Tab-separated table of C-alpha atoms in Angstrom:
chain	number	residue	atom	x	y	z
A	22	MET	CA	-0.039	0.231	0.293
A	23	ASN	CA	1.500	3.471	-0.992
A	24	SER	CA	2.987	5.523	1.907
A	25	ASN	CA	0.618	8.418	1.567
A	26	ILE	CA	-1.951	6.393	3.452
A	27	VAL	CA	0.214	5.611	6.366
A	28	LYS	CA	3.171	7.850	6.590
A	29	LEU	CA	2.797	9.557	10.225
A	30	PRO	CA	4.881	12.920	9.767
A	31	SER	CA	2.266	13.719	7.292
A	32	LEU	CA	-0.803	13.030	9.569
A	33	ILE	CA	0.708	14.703	12.206
A	34	SER	CA	1.263	17.654	10.063
A	35	LYS	CA	-2.515	17.615	8.803
A	36	ILE	CA	-3.924	17.535	11.997
A	37	TYR	CA	-1.972	20.242	13.462
A	38	SER	CA	-1.560	22.900	10.956
A	39	LYS	CA	-3.807	25.521	11.136
A	40	ARG	CA	-5.681	24.926	7.875
A	41	ILE	CA	-8.951	22.825	6.813
A	42	SER	CA	-7.926	18.970	6.844
A	43	TYR	CA	-11.430	17.361	6.643
A	44	LEU	CA	-14.019	18.215	4.091
A	45	LEU	CA	-17.577	17.106	4.234
A	46	PHE	CA	-18.609	17.413	0.421
A	47	ASN	CA	-22.590	16.537	-0.386
A	48	VAL	CA	-21.796	15.957	-4.165
A	49	THR	CA	-25.441	15.849	-4.485
A	50	ALA	CA	-28.733	16.030	-3.232
A	51	ARG	CA	-30.487	13.700	-5.254
A	52	CYS	CA	-31.729	10.406	-3.765
A	53	ASP	CA	-33.607	7.627	-4.794
A	54	ALA	CA	-34.760	7.456	-1.409
A	55	PHE	CA	-36.710	9.690	0.880
A	56	CYS	CA	-36.068	9.071	4.760
A	57	ASP	CA	-37.868	10.526	7.818
A	58	HIS	CA	-34.467	10.442	9.546
A	59	CYS	CA	-32.656	12.381	7.075
A	60	TRP	CA	-31.023	15.428	8.147
A	61	ASN	CA	-30.711	16.538	4.516
A	62	TRP	CA	-33.913	16.260	3.495
A	63	GLN	CA	-35.030	20.013	2.410
A	64	ARG	CA	-32.013	19.654	-0.241
A	65	VAL	CA	-33.001	16.084	-1.102
A	66	SER	CA	-36.581	17.406	-1.707
A	67	GLU	CA	-35.715	20.442	-3.791
A	68	ALA	CA	-33.392	18.335	-6.061
A	69	GLY	CA	-36.168	16.008	-6.984
A	70	LYS	CA	-36.660	12.387	-6.874
A	71	PHE	CA	-34.088	10.283	-8.560
A	72	ASN	CA	-34.838	9.171	-12.033
A	73	LYS	CA	-31.976	7.731	-14.146
A	74	GLY	CA	-30.655	10.344	-16.863
A	75	GLU	CA	-32.508	13.074	-15.348
A	76	GLN	CA	-30.217	15.884	-13.944
A	77	SER	CA	-30.682	17.548	-10.521
A	78	LYS	CA	-33.185	20.491	-10.326
A	79	ARG	CA	-30.389	22.150	-7.817
A	80	HIS	CA	-27.156	23.944	-9.342
A	81	GLU	CA	-24.596	21.504	-8.878
A	82	LEU	CA	-21.317	22.187	-8.650
A	83	THR	CA	-19.560	21.404	-11.841
A	84	LEU	CA	-16.336	19.350	-12.380
A	85	ASP	CA	-14.176	22.379	-13.097
A	86	GLU	CA	-15.617	24.224	-10.585
A	87	ILE	CA	-14.698	21.453	-7.720
A	88	LYS	CA	-11.019	21.335	-9.584
A	89	ALA	CA	-10.978	25.267	-8.820
A	90	PHE	CA	-12.008	24.626	-5.377
A	91	SER	CA	-9.544	21.813	-4.616
A	92	SER	CA	-6.760	23.763	-5.890
A	93	THR	CA	-7.286	26.427	-3.210
A	94	LEU	CA	-7.042	23.535	0.009
A	95	PRO	CA	-4.130	22.405	1.577
A	96	ASP	CA	-3.374	18.649	1.358
A	97	LEU	CA	-6.469	16.919	3.222
A	98	LEU	CA	-6.409	14.376	5.952
A	99	LEU	CA	-10.465	13.142	5.302
A	100	VAL	CA	-12.938	13.999	2.490
A	101	ASN	CA	-15.901	12.384	3.061
A	102	LEU	CA	-18.240	12.192	-0.088
A	103	CYS	CA	-21.897	12.182	1.149
A	104	GLY	CA	-25.344	13.104	-0.327
A	105	GLY	CA	-27.854	12.858	-0.964
A	106	GLU	CA	-26.784	9.057	-2.576
A	107	PRO	CA	-23.309	9.904	-3.519
A	108	TYR	CA	-23.031	6.972	-6.336
A	109	ILE	CA	-25.885	8.963	-7.851
A	110	ARG	CA	-23.242	11.768	-8.857
A	111	GLU	CA	-22.271	10.766	-12.359
A	112	ASP	CA	-18.823	11.754	-12.064
A	113	LEU	CA	-17.823	10.801	-8.320
A	114	THR	CA	-14.593	8.733	-9.432
A	115	GLU	CA	-13.665	11.940	-10.854
A	116	ILE	CA	-14.149	13.962	-7.814
A	117	ALA	CA	-12.178	11.711	-5.694
A	118	ARG	CA	-9.420	11.821	-8.198
A	119	ILE	CA	-9.272	15.671	-7.984
A	120	PHE	CA	-9.304	15.300	-4.134
A	121	SER	CA	-6.433	12.447	-4.169
A	122	THR	CA	-4.607	14.100	-6.689
A	123	GLN	CA	-4.756	17.792	-5.981
A	124	ASN	CA	-4.646	17.316	-1.907
A	125	SER	CA	-3.229	14.185	-1.181
A	126	THR	CA	-6.155	12.861	0.787
A	127	ASN	CA	-4.895	10.140	3.164
A	128	TYR	CA	-8.530	9.070	3.626
A	129	PHE	CA	-12.309	8.764	1.874
A	130	THR	CA	-15.627	8.100	3.599
A	131	ILE	CA	-19.058	7.459	1.202
A	132	PRO	CA	-21.869	6.316	2.810
A	133	SER	CA	-24.595	4.771	0.627
A	134	ASN	CA	-27.697	3.247	1.423
A	135	GLY	CA	-26.375	0.461	-0.841
A	136	PHE	CA	-29.977	0.162	-2.853
A	137	ASN	CA	-28.205	0.295	-6.340
A	138	THR	CA	-25.636	-2.390	-6.165
A	139	GLU	CA	-24.425	-2.510	-10.050
A	140	LEU	CA	-23.885	1.091	-9.714
A	141	ILE	CA	-21.854	1.566	-6.665
A	142	LEU	CA	-20.174	-1.776	-7.174
A	143	SER	CA	-18.616	-0.125	-10.351
A	144	LYS	CA	-17.664	3.324	-9.115
A	145	ALA	CA	-15.944	1.430	-6.190
A	146	LYS	CA	-14.166	-0.576	-8.451
A	147	ILE	CA	-12.532	2.513	-10.147
A	148	LEU	CA	-12.156	4.557	-6.941
A	149	LEU	CA	-9.634	1.783	-5.764
A	150	LYS	CA	-7.540	1.249	-8.712
A	151	GLU	CA	-7.333	4.852	-9.609
A	152	ASN	CA	-6.014	6.310	-5.942
A	153	PRO	CA	-4.143	3.371	-4.703
A	154	SER	CA	-2.774	6.147	-2.646
A	155	SER	CA	-6.363	6.926	-0.438
A	156	PHE	CA	-7.823	4.349	1.724
A	157	PHE	CA	-11.584	4.203	1.106
A	158	ARG	CA	-14.103	3.623	3.830
A	159	PHE	CA	-17.604	2.247	2.451
A	160	GLY	CA	-20.571	2.889	4.385
A	161	ILE	CA	-23.904	0.979	4.462
A	162	SER	CA	-26.722	2.254	5.910
A	163	LEU	CA	-28.954	-0.105	7.343
A	164	ASP	CA	-31.924	1.660	9.955
A	165	GLY	CA	-33.279	-1.593	11.480
A	166	LEU	CA	-34.461	-5.384	10.672
A	167	PRO	CA	-35.418	-5.889	7.218
A	168	LYS	CA	-38.990	-4.683	7.416
A	169	THR	CA	-38.487	-1.868	9.555
A	170	HIS	CA	-35.510	-0.449	7.132
A	171	ASN	CA	-37.680	-0.938	3.750
A	172	ALA	CA	-40.371	0.716	5.484
A	173	LEU	CA	-38.047	4.195	6.632
A	174	ARG	CA	-36.067	3.749	3.217
A	175	ARG	CA	-39.516	3.400	1.299
A	176	PHE	CA	-37.756	0.928	-0.538
A	177	LYS	CA	-39.124	-2.799	-1.512
A	178	ASP	CA	-36.211	-5.235	-0.099
A	179	GLY	CA	-34.340	-2.009	0.093
A	180	PHE	CA	-32.628	-4.383	3.132
A	181	GLN	CA	-31.370	-6.899	1.201
A	182	HIS	CA	-30.254	-4.770	-1.447
A	183	ALA	CA	-27.828	-3.172	0.834
A	184	MET	CA	-26.303	-6.391	2.161
A	185	ASN	CA	-26.095	-7.819	-1.039
A	186	THR	CA	-23.897	-4.793	-2.061
A	187	ALA	CA	-21.984	-5.333	0.824
A	188	MET	CA	-21.594	-8.617	0.074
A	189	ALA	CA	-20.101	-7.407	-3.860
A	190	LEU	CA	-17.817	-5.238	-2.043
A	191	ASN	CA	-16.391	-7.774	0.367
A	192	ALA	CA	-15.598	-9.814	-2.558
A	193	LEU	CA	-13.339	-6.318	-3.908
A	194	LYS	CA	-11.030	-7.740	-1.160
A	195	LYS	CA	-9.601	-10.393	-3.633
A	196	HIS	CA	-8.152	-7.616	-5.757
A	197	HIS	CA	-7.947	-4.519	-3.211
A	198	LYS	CA	-6.878	-3.751	-0.086
A	199	ASN	CA	-7.116	-0.324	0.284
A	200	PHE	CA	-10.333	-0.061	1.826
A	201	SER	CA	-12.775	-1.112	4.768
A	202	ILE	CA	-16.773	-1.607	4.868
A	203	GLY	CA	-18.808	-0.041	7.336
A	204	ALA	CA	-22.092	-0.829	9.078
A	205	ASP	CA	-23.777	2.536	10.047
A	206	LEU	CA	-27.004	1.802	11.984
A	207	LEU	CA	-29.431	4.500	12.669
A	208	PHE	CA	-30.194	4.612	16.515
A	209	SER	CA	-33.397	6.472	16.818
A	210	LYS	CA	-36.603	5.686	18.520
A	211	THR	CA	-38.095	3.957	15.830
A	212	THR	CA	-35.225	1.646	15.339
A	213	GLN	CA	-33.091	1.167	18.729
A	214	ARG	CA	-34.990	-1.478	19.838
A	215	GLU	CA	-34.039	-3.991	17.123
A	216	LEU	CA	-30.718	-3.145	16.966
A	217	PRO	CA	-29.166	-5.379	19.158
A	218	GLU	CA	-30.777	-8.397	17.134
A	219	LEU	CA	-29.663	-6.335	13.829
A	220	ILE	CA	-25.960	-6.644	15.508
A	221	LYS	CA	-25.981	-10.127	15.646
A	222	LEU	CA	-27.784	-10.922	12.228
A	223	LEU	CA	-24.514	-8.689	11.056
A	224	GLU	CA	-21.913	-9.995	12.900
A	225	SER	CA	-23.293	-13.583	11.730
A	226	LYS	CA	-22.789	-12.699	8.104
A	227	ASN	CA	-18.699	-11.779	8.567
A	228	ILE	CA	-19.244	-8.726	5.847
A	229	PHE	CA	-18.630	-5.677	7.632
A	230	ASP	CA	-15.163	-4.487	9.056
A	231	GLN	CA	-17.147	-2.262	11.493
A	232	ILE	CA	-20.474	-1.483	12.595
A	233	ASP	CA	-21.100	1.895	14.437
A	234	LEU	CA	-23.798	3.290	15.651
A	235	ASN	CA	-25.033	6.643	14.508
A	236	MET	CA	-27.226	8.610	16.567
A	237	VAL	CA	-29.964	10.624	14.916
A	238	ARG	CA	-29.559	14.282	14.833
A	239	GLY	CA	-30.523	17.508	12.820
A	240	GLU	CA	-33.844	19.068	12.147
A	241	LEU	CA	-36.041	16.500	10.970
A	242	ILE	CA	-39.532	15.646	9.103
A	243	ASP	CA	-40.497	14.467	12.902
A	244	ASN	CA	-37.905	15.713	15.637
A	245	SER	CA	-40.016	13.144	18.343
A	246	ILE	CA	-37.889	10.015	16.815
A	247	LYS	CA	-34.520	11.969	18.566
A	248	GLU	CA	-36.045	10.887	21.806
A	249	VAL	CA	-33.840	7.823	22.838
A	250	ASP	CA	-33.306	5.543	25.283
A	251	VAL	CA	-29.564	6.517	26.473
A	252	GLU	CA	-28.523	3.547	28.432
A	253	LEU	CA	-29.149	1.499	25.555
A	254	TYR	CA	-27.103	3.424	23.349
A	255	LYS	CA	-24.239	3.538	25.794
A	256	GLU	CA	-24.839	-0.500	25.851
A	257	LEU	CA	-24.921	-1.406	22.320
A	258	SER	CA	-21.835	1.094	21.798
A	259	SER	CA	-19.746	-0.447	24.288
A	260	GLY	CA	-20.073	-4.213	22.838
A	261	LEU	CA	-19.624	-2.732	19.546
A	262	VAL	CA	-16.116	-1.231	20.524
A	263	GLU	CA	-15.013	-4.477	21.954
A	264	ARG	CA	-15.652	-6.557	18.927
A	265	ARG	CA	-14.428	-4.070	16.240
A	266	GLN	CA	-10.698	-4.291	16.470
A	267	ALA	CA	-10.341	-7.924	15.100
A	268	ASN	CA	-11.788	-7.553	11.818
A	269	ASN	CA	-11.276	-4.081	10.693
A	270	SER	CA	-8.744	-3.310	8.262
A	271	HIS	CA	-8.452	-0.040	8.435
A	272	PRO	CA	-4.556	1.038	8.676
A	273	VAL	CA	-5.292	3.131	12.027
A	274	THR	CA	-7.560	0.967	13.471
A	275	PRO	CA	-6.552	1.463	17.004
A	276	VAL	CA	-6.870	5.081	17.045
A	277	GLN	CA	-9.930	4.804	15.143
A	278	THR	CA	-11.293	2.310	18.015
A	279	GLY	CA	-10.095	4.564	20.574
A	280	LEU	CA	-11.902	7.475	19.356
A	281	TYR	CA	-15.265	5.670	18.388
A	282	ASN	CA	-14.897	4.762	21.988
A	283	LEU	CA	-14.638	8.273	23.240
A	284	THR	CA	-17.131	9.830	20.775
A	285	THR	CA	-20.049	7.689	21.697
A	286	SER	CA	-19.218	8.386	25.263
A	287	THR	CA	-19.214	11.927	24.284
A	288	ILE	CA	-22.372	11.661	22.339
A	289	ALA	CA	-24.586	9.775	25.544
A	290	LYS	CA	-23.509	12.402	27.432
A	291	ALA	CA	-24.209	15.451	25.154
A	292	LYS	CA	-28.014	13.473	24.992
A	293	LEU	CA	-28.270	14.189	28.740
A	294	SER	CA	-26.980	17.539	28.813
A	295	SER	CA	-27.916	21.153	27.269
A	296	LYS	CA	-24.016	21.940	27.711
A	297	ARG	CA	-21.236	21.427	24.981
A	298	GLU	CA	-18.197	19.671	27.031
A	299	PHE	CA	-15.944	19.391	24.099
A	300	SER	CA	-13.848	21.776	21.911
A	301	CYS	CA	-15.422	21.768	18.520
A	302	TYR	CA	-12.811	22.754	15.734
A	303	ALA	CA	-15.970	23.386	12.913
A	304	GLY	CA	-15.037	26.235	11.004
A	305	GLN	CA	-11.341	25.967	11.767
A	306	LYS	CA	-10.401	22.383	10.943
A	307	PHE	CA	-13.392	20.728	8.866
A	308	VAL	CA	-16.317	22.511	6.988
A	309	THR	CA	-19.330	20.852	5.049
A	310	LEU	CA	-20.088	22.279	0.896
A	311	ASP	CA	-23.139	21.366	-0.245
A	312	ASP	CA	-23.673	20.322	-3.651
A	313	CYS	CA	-24.325	24.204	-4.676
A	314	GLY	CA	-21.257	25.338	-3.344
A	315	ASP	CA	-22.483	27.066	-0.104
A	316	VAL	CA	-20.161	26.136	2.938
A	317	HIS	CA	-21.450	25.539	6.481
A	318	ALA	CA	-18.865	24.986	9.801
A	319	CYS	CA	-21.578	21.454	10.146
A	320	GLU	CA	-24.547	19.674	9.762
A	321	ILE	CA	-25.941	20.609	12.340
A	322	LEU	CA	-25.723	24.434	11.741
A	323	GLU	CA	-27.549	24.647	8.902
A	324	GLY	CA	-29.564	27.428	6.721
A	325	GLU	CA	-29.187	30.656	5.553
A	326	ASP	CA	-28.396	32.106	8.791
A	327	TYR	CA	-25.525	29.767	10.135
A	328	LYS	CA	-24.511	29.558	6.045
A	329	LEU	CA	-20.857	30.516	6.143
A	330	GLY	CA	-20.878	31.815	2.229
A	331	ASN	CA	-20.814	30.569	-1.135
A	332	ILE	CA	-17.217	29.221	-2.904
A	333	ARG	CA	-18.546	30.464	-6.586
A	334	ASP	CA	-19.065	34.296	-4.544
A	335	TYR	CA	-15.327	33.916	-3.234
A	336	SER	CA	-13.464	32.380	-6.347
A	337	TYR	CA	-13.722	29.056	-5.163
A	338	ASN	CA	-11.304	29.791	-2.645
A	339	LEU	CA	-12.295	28.715	0.992
A	340	ASP	CA	-9.610	30.466	3.009
A	341	GLU	CA	-10.789	33.920	1.423
A	342	LEU	CA	-14.488	32.756	2.429
A	343	LEU	CA	-13.609	31.750	6.028
A	344	LYS	CA	-12.255	35.397	6.616
A	345	ASN	CA	-15.815	37.115	6.156
A	346	PRO	CA	-17.313	38.906	9.415
A	347	LYS	CA	-20.172	36.511	9.264
A	348	ALA	CA	-17.941	33.540	9.066
A	349	GLN	CA	-15.808	34.884	11.507
A	350	ASN	CA	-18.776	35.446	14.128
A	351	ILE	CA	-20.344	32.022	13.580
A	352	ILE	CA	-16.774	30.304	14.235
A	353	GLN	CA	-16.249	32.306	17.221
A	354	ASP	CA	-19.480	31.290	18.641
A	355	ILE	CA	-18.538	27.548	18.010
A	356	ILE	CA	-15.363	28.011	19.759
A	357	GLU	CA	-17.194	29.950	22.936
A	358	LYS	CA	-19.688	26.894	22.862
A	359	LYS	CA	-22.709	28.544	22.045
A	360	CYS	CA	-23.794	25.062	20.148
A	361	HIS	CA	-24.472	21.746	21.339
A	362	CYS	CA	-24.928	18.997	19.435
A	363	THR	CA	-24.271	15.010	18.896
A	364	TRP	CA	-22.996	14.716	15.670
A	365	ASP	CA	-20.349	12.339	15.660
A	366	CYS	CA	-18.103	13.184	12.803
A	367	ALA	CA	-17.596	16.796	14.631
A	368	ILE	CA	-17.193	14.907	18.145
A	369	ASN	CA	-14.882	12.456	16.175
A	370	MET	CA	-12.513	14.569	14.741
A	371	SER	CA	-12.593	17.387	17.458
A	372	TRP	CA	-10.973	14.601	19.469
A	373	ILE	CA	-8.224	14.496	17.153
A	374	TYR	CA	-7.736	18.292	16.568
A	375	ASP	CA	-7.285	19.181	20.094
A	376	PRO	CA	-4.102	18.799	21.779
A	377	LYS	CA	-4.856	18.634	24.987
A	378	ASN	CA	-7.209	15.297	24.007
A	379	LEU	CA	-3.619	13.815	22.823
A	380	PRO	CA	-2.898	11.729	25.967
A	381	LEU	CA	-6.587	10.795	26.581
A	382	VAL	CA	-6.807	9.637	22.802
A	383	SER	CA	-3.576	7.538	23.003
A	384	TRP	CA	-5.017	5.736	26.065
A	385	SER	CA	-7.539	4.995	24.324
A	386	SER	CA	-6.421	3.331	21.269
A	387	LEU	CA	-3.834	1.628	23.114
A	388	LYS	CA	-6.650	0.031	25.542
A	389	SER	CA	-8.184	-1.429	22.226
A	390	LEU	CA	-4.959	-3.649	21.655
A	391	LEU	CA	-5.035	-4.841	25.100
């Protein structure tokens, strides 16, 4: 495997530099599902129901615009290519190549509903072959046992399609080593009681390198599904931490496992408190970019009131965008802990970015090996 993935000095420089090193890019709002628990449901609705061959009703960034934006960024630790359903974006593989080539990206995460096996598999093969210096995490979202999953996703046989996709991806390990497969389980009021049985089912299949719980978040169509059993979340998360180390092929598995433990503990505390305990680096070390160029500090601080700017208005230069007064005010509010959330990505990365956390992250990582 190319040393770009695992060179420690490169990783450290990206983590502790003063510039962005983690980008969450919603490459398209188009989706072939419409889920009640989707934090991004408004954009998905605006984009229009996906039909093959039809373009989004939103003004998506072109490949040339993405290339111009990428050219202003430093080398990146991680790029999350999400959606919508990211594999619907016709030029997804070209987008990944841009960030891999221009920004020496170490890790990519691509979450998916796993419904279109043929489409996902064809693009995964290209991604792995064309970017051997990067490591990919292919995530498959599973919301409950088959009946519940299919109802929430509004997919007939959606659960089986997702499992078929996971099995097809798993078969690629015969030819490629630069990826892992994750099962991303939704923890919500609707799904929580089914998750112990679902976890047992998935573990018996021996397809996934790791199984993660994703706490329901954001402003939803029905916010009542965020009323969850925190003790059950803690119990299930603890069990997953103990089991995830053995099968995970990620290059930094011990650190990843240690962070998962710290992150889930932080989320559980956050669900029971109105005060944010951790130092968040949203807007400083990571941002979200939507399909039309709007930049936000994170997925939770959404909408016009929290928009940092649009890259089209700043010649695609993120550094210049982040200097504008509105962006600076929002970032300062985040630094002063005037917001509160349970978003796992923000919490996970903020554990890494805060130098004060290094001893605890190191100890948690070491415990995963014992």
